[in-house]
Amino acid sequence: MATAPQPRTEFLVGGAWQTRETTAPVTDPSDGSVITEISVADVADCRAAVDAAAAAYPDLAARPARERSEMLRALFEATTARSDELAELISRENGKVLADARAEMSYAAEFFRWFAEEAVRIAGELRRAPAGNRTIMVVREPVGVSVLITPWNFPAAMLTRKIGPALAAGCPVVIKPAMETPLTALALGEICQEVGIPAGVINIVTPDDPGPAVGAMLDDPRVRNLSFTGSTATGRVLLKQAADRVLRTSMELGGNAPFLVTADADVTEAVKIAMVAKMRNGGAACTAANRFYVAREVVDAFTDQLTKAMRALQLGPGLDPASGLGASVSLAERDKVARLVEQAVAAGADVRTGGTVPDGPGAFYPATVLRLDADNPILAEEIFGPVAPVVAVDSDEEALRLANGTEAGLISYVVSGDRGHGVQLARGIESGMVAVNQGVISDPAAPFGGYKQSGLGREGGFDGIAEFTETKYIGVDL
Ligand code: ADP
């Protein structure tokens, strides 16, 4: 195993790394050991970060788009050059296997490249009013200081997906990473400094109690935008808070992805796709396939092959190349998954593999396959772990009804022997994204986001920058 670099333990405000006496441990969930202690930011520090961002705003917004584009390009180059080291850090603090951490780093860096390209293409409009009495001129301006809050499951990519469009549009940011995985964010902060992003444009704060710290920032009139990725429950709390100041918000919230397999599907192919859709990141992704609705004609073959593939995954530390499945981010997260499975079994689910917490240290949970009925309560929960519940269905109509029978609507998966049939089903599904015969469709060039309670707004693609711009209409008779 390669030795990991020394992680940063201070937080970043106005271009200066800050040390505090109060510290918080960051642990390696594969054995519970403390990787390091980081300085904890208090409410005053968070306010100071807003001061720094506000001070950096006029200069950033006034720079030519080309300059901001080149900053992003430099970030792409630098994160790519350091991606092995960053992947190792992600694996250590998050628990995911190195292959997943490397894939995350490549995805994360691509957001910088995509938004470097987009920064110089922020378009306006110029047209004549239908009445002929004026010209309608529409320009896009940066929304202003933005607070970015990110979760622990993709410590790098969830951040670059927000930093990319913010910088492209000309918005300084205050970042509040998850305290389970702050080291990756701090490493990205260091890279921002190294490539010459001006002081105050990227600030990172690490409060141990996010409520009051984020509350103080959202109350500050200079903060104009909140971009959040996390649970629907926390998103709802933040939306209520944001309402007081009618703050612009982007919300990437929880999912409960259905995975439909039609009767004409190639089962071996469907299982390959299912393994990616379910097990990328050990199942700890809002995009993870969460409910498998499989045509009765193929459900036994699908379940058997999926069980075999899941059983073959070796459970172990993320940094061990032999591991096919790493640890959950914490014992608390692991126990949540275990509890959901226990409840599912109590409600009649049949365990085909996994389903029990292994002995020994570390936040491990095995790859698990359940066969169950459509009314099992686990199907209403976002599992966020390596558990695949499989339900037999008798028609496309039933599959669609079950797929849509939830308040979540982030992503769905369809596997069919006929891609046209797959797209037809995709049109019937209420979710912001649908993967047809693909296990992963996340792409910096595509709009990521949900219907219903899975969120508001889109990240990536052409829509990503819109979340960080205001639209200004200037009416003039030219
Ligand atoms: P999870 O349950 O996966 O940890 P959360 O939605 O709780 O998801 O966390 C996502 C991010 O939101 C983390 O950075 C976390 O610290 C932050 N967070 C949690 N609660 C609050 C809150 N009340 N106000 C602001 N941020 C919060």
XYZ file of C-alpha atoms and ligand atoms in Angstrom:
505
model
C 0.000 0.000 0.000
C 1.335 3.439 -0.904
C 1.764 5.919 1.922
C -0.847 8.636 1.989
C 0.217 12.297 1.964
C -0.049 14.408 5.120
C -3.521 15.911 5.026
C -4.242 19.580 5.735
C -5.793 20.142 9.139
C -6.527 23.907 9.060
C -9.477 25.597 7.379
C -9.229 28.301 4.737
C -10.530 31.862 5.012
C -9.463 34.719 2.772
C -6.431 32.853 1.477
C -5.075 32.115 4.975
C -5.058 28.712 6.659
C -6.575 28.980 10.123
C -5.706 26.908 13.184
C -7.983 26.640 16.212
C -7.600 24.949 19.574
C -10.870 23.107 19.166
C -10.335 20.133 16.919
C -12.400 17.263 15.549
C -11.139 13.813 14.592
C -11.383 12.434 11.077
C -11.477 8.659 11.202
C -10.676 5.841 8.827
C -13.923 3.847 8.851
C -12.190 0.629 7.830
C -10.588 0.303 11.273
C -11.849 3.228 13.350
C -8.381 4.768 13.667
C -8.020 8.551 13.770
C -6.366 9.812 10.568
C -5.895 13.300 11.972
C -7.577 16.059 13.969
C -8.765 19.143 12.100
C -9.344 22.658 13.403
C -13.017 23.392 14.023
C -14.383 26.683 12.703
C -16.812 28.600 14.913
C -19.668 30.879 13.882
C -17.372 33.942 13.810
C -15.025 32.091 11.448
C -17.923 31.355 9.122
C -18.899 35.025 9.159
C -15.278 35.932 8.387
C -15.385 33.562 5.420
C -18.407 35.453 4.074
C -16.489 38.725 4.583
C -13.588 37.305 2.584
C -15.843 36.056 -0.211
C -17.688 39.379 -0.369
C -14.369 41.242 -0.573
C -13.182 39.001 -3.413
C -16.413 39.333 -5.390
C -15.973 42.599 -7.342
C -12.589 41.597 -8.708
C -13.673 38.067 -9.619
C -16.871 39.205 -11.324
C -15.023 41.889 -13.295
C -12.372 39.562 -14.688
C -12.716 38.537 -18.305
C -14.417 35.162 -18.696
C -11.259 33.908 -20.362
C -9.322 34.385 -17.125
C -11.872 32.494 -15.080
C -11.869 29.793 -17.718
C -8.100 29.497 -17.426
C -8.297 29.234 -13.644
C -10.660 26.294 -14.116
C -8.415 24.736 -16.735
C -5.495 25.019 -14.282
C -7.620 23.305 -11.653
C -8.383 20.509 -14.114
C -4.678 20.012 -14.825
C -3.653 20.166 -11.165
C -6.347 17.817 -9.844
C -5.620 15.385 -12.662
C -1.903 15.459 -11.863
C -2.621 14.747 -8.197
C -5.534 12.365 -8.699
C -3.809 9.237 -7.326
C -2.924 10.995 -4.106
C -6.402 12.523 -3.793
C -8.056 9.176 -4.527
C -6.089 7.627 -1.690
C -7.226 10.377 0.653
C -10.857 9.875 -0.398
C -10.562 6.149 0.193
C -9.050 6.680 3.643
C -11.598 9.113 4.998
C -14.649 7.731 3.215
C -13.983 3.972 3.186
C -14.749 3.392 -0.505
C -12.509 1.120 -2.557
C -9.632 2.736 -4.404
C -11.126 1.944 -7.816
C -14.236 3.949 -6.875
C -12.107 6.762 -5.438
C -10.088 6.931 -8.655
C -13.253 6.998 -10.734
C -14.537 9.790 -8.515
C -11.367 11.834 -9.028
C -11.593 11.519 -12.776
C -15.289 12.555 -12.657
C -14.438 15.399 -10.244
C -11.652 16.792 -12.437
C -13.903 16.674 -15.509
C -16.215 19.240 -13.911
C -13.321 21.696 -13.926
C -12.636 20.946 -17.603
C -16.300 21.199 -18.604
C -16.827 24.504 -16.786
C -13.535 25.879 -18.111
C -15.127 25.358 -21.519
C -18.501 26.763 -20.447
C -17.114 29.884 -18.718
C -16.519 31.608 -22.055
C -19.923 30.671 -23.483
C -22.330 32.292 -21.037
C -24.832 33.610 -23.551
C -27.278 36.502 -23.509
C -30.021 37.462 -25.980
C -30.735 40.394 -28.222
C -34.061 40.676 -30.025
C -36.682 43.178 -31.105
C -39.919 43.320 -29.091
C -42.893 42.066 -31.160
C -44.465 45.557 -30.949
C -41.306 46.964 -32.538
C -40.897 49.629 -29.867
C -37.766 48.384 -28.118
C -34.870 45.980 -28.098
C -34.918 43.217 -25.536
C -31.399 42.783 -24.273
C -30.807 39.934 -21.825
C -27.544 39.546 -19.955
C -26.455 37.001 -17.356
C -24.664 38.270 -14.292
C -23.118 36.344 -11.405
C -25.562 35.766 -8.563
C -22.920 36.627 -5.951
C -21.444 35.013 -2.868
C -22.528 31.386 -2.725
C -22.543 28.924 0.151
C -21.789 25.356 -0.938
C -22.690 22.470 1.365
C -21.559 18.975 0.436
C -22.004 15.411 1.758
C -19.482 12.672 2.550
C -20.253 10.179 -0.219
C -18.326 11.933 -3.032
C -15.993 14.263 -1.106
C -14.363 15.612 -4.283
C -16.945 15.393 -7.062
C -19.820 16.995 -5.153
C -17.555 19.969 -4.563
C -16.052 20.374 -8.024
C -19.562 20.152 -9.492
C -20.341 23.352 -7.543
C -16.965 25.142 -7.606
C -16.812 24.715 -11.408
C -19.954 26.670 -12.306
C -19.465 29.172 -9.447
C -16.034 30.175 -10.724
C -17.191 30.119 -14.347
C -20.000 32.534 -13.504
C -17.838 34.736 -11.248
C -19.162 33.814 -7.785
C -16.842 33.479 -4.760
C -17.796 30.621 -2.453
C -17.799 29.484 1.138
C -17.628 25.707 1.273
C -18.964 23.644 4.184
C -17.863 20.050 3.591
C -19.205 17.068 5.543
C -17.227 16.589 8.748
C -16.852 12.867 8.018
C -14.732 13.709 4.944
C -13.279 17.229 5.183
C -9.716 16.290 4.195
C -10.437 15.988 0.482
C -12.087 19.422 0.490
C -9.101 20.937 2.295
C -6.744 19.321 -0.226
C -8.794 20.881 -3.043
C -8.510 24.228 -1.257
C -4.743 23.843 -1.251
C -4.789 23.120 -4.989
C -6.911 26.223 -5.599
C -4.229 28.268 -3.874
C -1.420 26.578 -5.789
C -2.933 27.376 -9.167
C -3.411 31.016 -8.172
C -7.146 31.349 -7.562
C -7.294 34.772 -5.834
C -7.562 34.848 -2.027
C -11.145 34.883 -0.780
C -12.643 33.276 -3.872
C -12.557 29.787 -2.359
C -13.112 29.636 1.411
C -13.581 26.400 3.337
C -15.035 26.274 6.841
C -15.313 23.286 9.145
C -17.880 23.923 11.887
C -18.688 20.827 13.955
C -22.291 21.938 14.445
C -23.495 22.923 10.965
C -26.878 24.374 11.998
C -25.833 27.668 13.666
C -22.772 28.148 11.436
C -24.662 27.758 8.185
C -27.599 29.693 9.667
C -25.323 32.688 10.349
C -24.040 32.611 6.783
C -27.498 32.333 5.241
C -28.624 35.311 7.344
C -25.872 37.493 5.906
C -27.365 39.752 3.216
C -24.216 39.455 1.112
C -24.860 35.729 0.626
C -27.093 35.373 -2.444
C -27.110 31.676 -3.204
C -27.082 28.288 -1.486
C -26.073 25.130 -3.318
C -26.673 22.015 -1.254
C -26.151 18.313 -1.831
C -27.337 15.965 0.900
C -30.357 14.328 2.430
C -33.903 15.433 1.677
C -34.473 15.981 5.410
C -31.610 18.491 5.699
C -32.537 20.041 2.357
C -36.013 20.742 3.681
C -34.573 22.445 6.798
C -32.312 24.600 4.628
C -35.126 25.505 2.225
C -37.165 26.772 5.163
C -34.197 28.827 6.365
C -33.550 30.142 2.872
C -37.170 31.263 2.629
C -36.568 34.006 5.201
C -34.249 35.788 2.807
C -35.805 34.451 -0.400
C -32.389 33.046 -1.137
C -31.606 31.355 -4.433
C -31.156 27.624 -3.800
C -30.018 24.550 -5.674
C -30.930 21.326 -3.965
C -29.539 17.920 -4.882
C -31.375 15.662 -2.472
C -32.008 11.994 -1.877
C -33.096 9.430 -4.423
C -34.827 6.066 -4.399
C -33.866 4.801 -7.828
C -35.979 2.084 -9.393
C -34.224 -0.409 -11.681
C -36.573 -1.990 -14.222
C -35.724 -5.175 -16.091
C -38.125 -6.136 -18.894
C -38.972 -9.701 -19.949
C -36.963 -9.425 -23.170
C -33.761 -8.303 -21.421
C -30.512 -10.225 -21.637
C -30.195 -11.306 -18.002
C -26.396 -11.515 -17.937
C -26.174 -7.998 -19.350
C -28.850 -6.775 -16.918
C -26.852 -8.112 -13.962
C -23.666 -6.443 -15.204
C -25.518 -3.138 -15.436
C -27.185 -3.735 -12.060
C -23.829 -4.290 -10.371
C -22.611 -0.893 -11.540
C -25.892 0.885 -10.772
C -26.079 -0.679 -7.305
C -22.488 -1.060 -6.191
C -20.625 1.988 -7.462
C -19.435 3.672 -4.257
C -20.592 0.643 -2.248
C -24.183 1.708 -2.809
C -23.600 5.023 -1.005
C -24.826 7.237 -3.822
C -28.084 9.108 -4.324
C -28.000 7.588 -7.803
C -27.653 4.007 -6.512
C -30.263 1.542 -7.771
C -32.443 1.116 -4.712
C -35.348 -1.099 -5.879
C -35.188 -3.772 -8.567
C -38.477 -4.399 -10.393
C -37.851 -7.400 -12.602
C -40.239 -9.087 -15.065
C -41.487 -12.357 -13.590
C -40.237 -14.279 -16.670
C -36.608 -13.454 -15.795
C -36.684 -12.632 -12.074
C -35.308 -15.975 -10.825
C -32.407 -15.994 -13.273
C -31.699 -12.326 -12.526
C -31.754 -12.845 -8.741
C -29.509 -15.918 -8.936
C -26.910 -14.221 -11.118
C -27.020 -11.019 -9.076
C -26.568 -13.038 -5.879
C -23.522 -14.749 -7.379
C -21.982 -11.447 -8.448
C -22.650 -9.808 -5.072
C -21.239 -12.803 -3.174
C -18.031 -12.554 -5.203
C -17.269 -9.055 -3.879
C -14.596 -9.235 -1.219
C -15.314 -7.036 1.767
C -12.253 -5.188 3.085
C -10.382 -1.903 3.560
C -10.797 0.455 0.609
C -7.054 0.838 0.150
C -6.513 -2.936 -0.172
C -6.557 -3.697 -3.922
C -8.199 -7.076 -3.213
C -11.303 -5.377 -1.788
C -14.338 -5.222 -4.038
C -16.456 -3.522 -1.378
C -15.110 -1.116 1.247
C -16.445 0.209 4.545
C -19.420 2.507 5.136
C -18.346 6.030 6.096
C -19.123 5.389 9.774
C -20.505 2.807 12.170
C -23.672 4.892 12.431
C -24.215 4.705 8.652
C -23.449 0.976 8.639
C -25.910 0.390 11.472
C -28.613 2.293 9.579
C -28.227 -0.111 6.660
C -28.251 -3.135 9.007
C -31.444 -1.875 10.650
C -33.199 -1.436 7.301
C -32.344 -5.011 6.344
C -33.561 -6.341 9.709
C -36.864 -4.526 9.234
C -37.152 -5.849 5.676
C -36.583 -9.412 6.890
C -39.129 -8.959 9.684
C -41.595 -7.869 6.972
C -40.971 -11.070 4.997
C -37.876 -10.444 2.827
C -35.850 -13.501 1.901
C -32.060 -13.007 2.245
C -30.181 -14.544 -0.709
C -26.740 -13.392 0.384
C -25.292 -11.073 3.044
C -27.683 -9.563 5.547
C -25.541 -9.803 8.682
C -22.947 -7.486 10.205
C -19.532 -9.187 10.154
C -17.412 -9.563 13.314
C -14.388 -7.365 13.860
C -13.574 -3.674 13.661
C -14.509 -1.344 10.813
C -17.850 -0.113 9.472
C -18.387 -3.074 7.159
C -21.608 -4.420 5.738
C -21.675 -7.218 3.174
C -23.191 -7.114 -0.299
C -26.768 -8.244 0.258
C -29.552 -9.470 -2.025
C -33.164 -9.648 -0.849
C -36.231 -11.092 -2.589
C -39.380 -9.439 -1.333
C -42.888 -8.239 -2.042
C -43.705 -4.829 -3.452
C -45.100 -3.596 -0.128
C -41.942 -4.267 1.909
C -41.078 -1.073 3.847
C -37.402 -1.072 2.772
C -38.559 -0.079 -0.732
C -39.691 3.292 0.604
C -36.235 4.059 2.081
C -33.041 5.288 0.470
C -30.753 2.440 1.610
C -27.401 4.130 0.837
C -25.584 0.817 1.187
C -24.814 -2.456 -0.602
C -28.313 -3.930 -0.452
C -30.312 -4.973 -3.532
C -34.025 -5.660 -2.970
C -35.601 -7.579 -5.882
C -39.339 -7.605 -6.616
C -41.099 -9.592 -9.376
C -43.502 -7.617 -11.578
C -46.073 -8.797 -14.131
C -46.211 -5.945 -16.631
C -44.638 -2.677 -17.727
C -47.624 -0.865 -16.247
C -47.041 -2.417 -12.850
C -43.313 -1.657 -13.023
C -44.013 1.998 -13.878
C -46.664 2.351 -11.183
C -44.268 0.991 -8.550
C -41.328 3.001 -9.905
C -43.328 6.233 -9.703
C -44.952 5.458 -6.359
C -42.503 7.528 -4.337
C -41.787 11.165 -3.532
C -38.206 10.725 -4.806
C -37.443 11.214 -8.497
C -33.725 11.551 -9.030
C -32.727 8.748 -11.379
C -34.164 5.503 -12.735
C -32.690 2.590 -14.642
C -34.294 0.558 -17.410
C -32.803 -2.562 -18.951
C -34.576 -3.936 -21.991
C -33.642 -6.117 -24.977
C -35.047 -3.366 -27.178
C -33.637 0.135 -26.692
C -36.764 1.697 -28.203
C -38.846 -0.060 -25.567
C -36.359 1.182 -22.977
C -36.745 4.796 -24.082
C -40.539 4.423 -24.121
C -40.413 3.288 -20.477
C -37.978 6.126 -19.701
C -40.590 8.619 -20.920
C -43.101 7.163 -18.452
C -40.857 7.502 -15.419
C -41.035 10.509 -13.115
C -37.355 11.232 -12.563
C -34.847 13.835 -13.640
C -32.560 11.224 -15.159
C -33.123 7.800 -16.712
C -30.378 5.363 -17.675
C -31.345 2.995 -20.498
C -29.173 -0.136 -20.614
C -26.436 1.761 -18.736
C -25.253 1.394 -15.143
C -23.893 4.920 -14.746
C -24.853 8.023 -16.716
C -23.428 10.786 -14.513
C -21.554 13.085 -16.858
C -20.309 16.658 -16.337
C -21.776 17.510 -19.757
C -25.294 16.352 -18.768
C -27.847 17.988 -16.444
C -27.899 16.207 -13.085
C -30.929 16.682 -10.864
C -34.250 15.380 -9.701
C -38.017 15.593 -10.015
C -40.293 15.775 -6.980
C -38.550 15.796 -3.574
C -35.187 14.829 -5.066
C -34.366 18.462 -5.559
C -34.463 21.793 -7.304
C -32.224 22.872 -10.142
C -29.607 21.036 -12.179
C -25.851 20.683 -11.928
C -23.498 20.113 -14.851
C -24.409 20.356 -18.509
C -25.559 23.711 -19.862
C -27.852 24.239 -16.873
C -25.138 24.181 -14.220
C -23.993 27.766 -14.689
C -27.580 29.041 -14.675
C -27.721 28.180 -10.965
C -24.971 30.751 -10.377
C -26.258 33.544 -12.606
C -29.041 36.096 -12.487
C -30.904 37.049 -15.657
C -31.065 40.770 -16.317
C -33.369 42.203 -18.983
C -32.440 45.646 -20.289
C -35.122 47.294 -22.398
C -33.856 50.024 -24.739
C -34.780 51.379 -28.124
C -31.619 50.792 -30.098
P -26.127 12.714 5.592
O -27.288 12.184 6.364
O -25.776 11.944 4.400
O -24.946 13.077 6.422
P -26.919 15.449 5.513
O -27.938 16.039 4.624
O -27.174 15.430 6.960
O -26.677 14.036 4.924
O -25.504 16.146 5.290
C -25.110 16.775 4.112
C -24.357 18.042 4.480
O -25.266 18.906 5.138
C -23.178 17.850 5.422
O -22.157 18.757 5.056
C -23.775 18.229 6.760
O -22.831 18.682 7.691
C -24.693 19.349 6.366
N -25.779 19.631 7.331
C -26.440 18.764 8.106
N -27.368 19.390 8.842
C -27.306 20.708 8.524
C -27.992 21.901 8.946
N -28.970 21.867 9.840
N -27.651 23.060 8.389
C -26.676 23.122 7.465
N -25.994 22.058 7.034
C -26.290 20.854 7.543
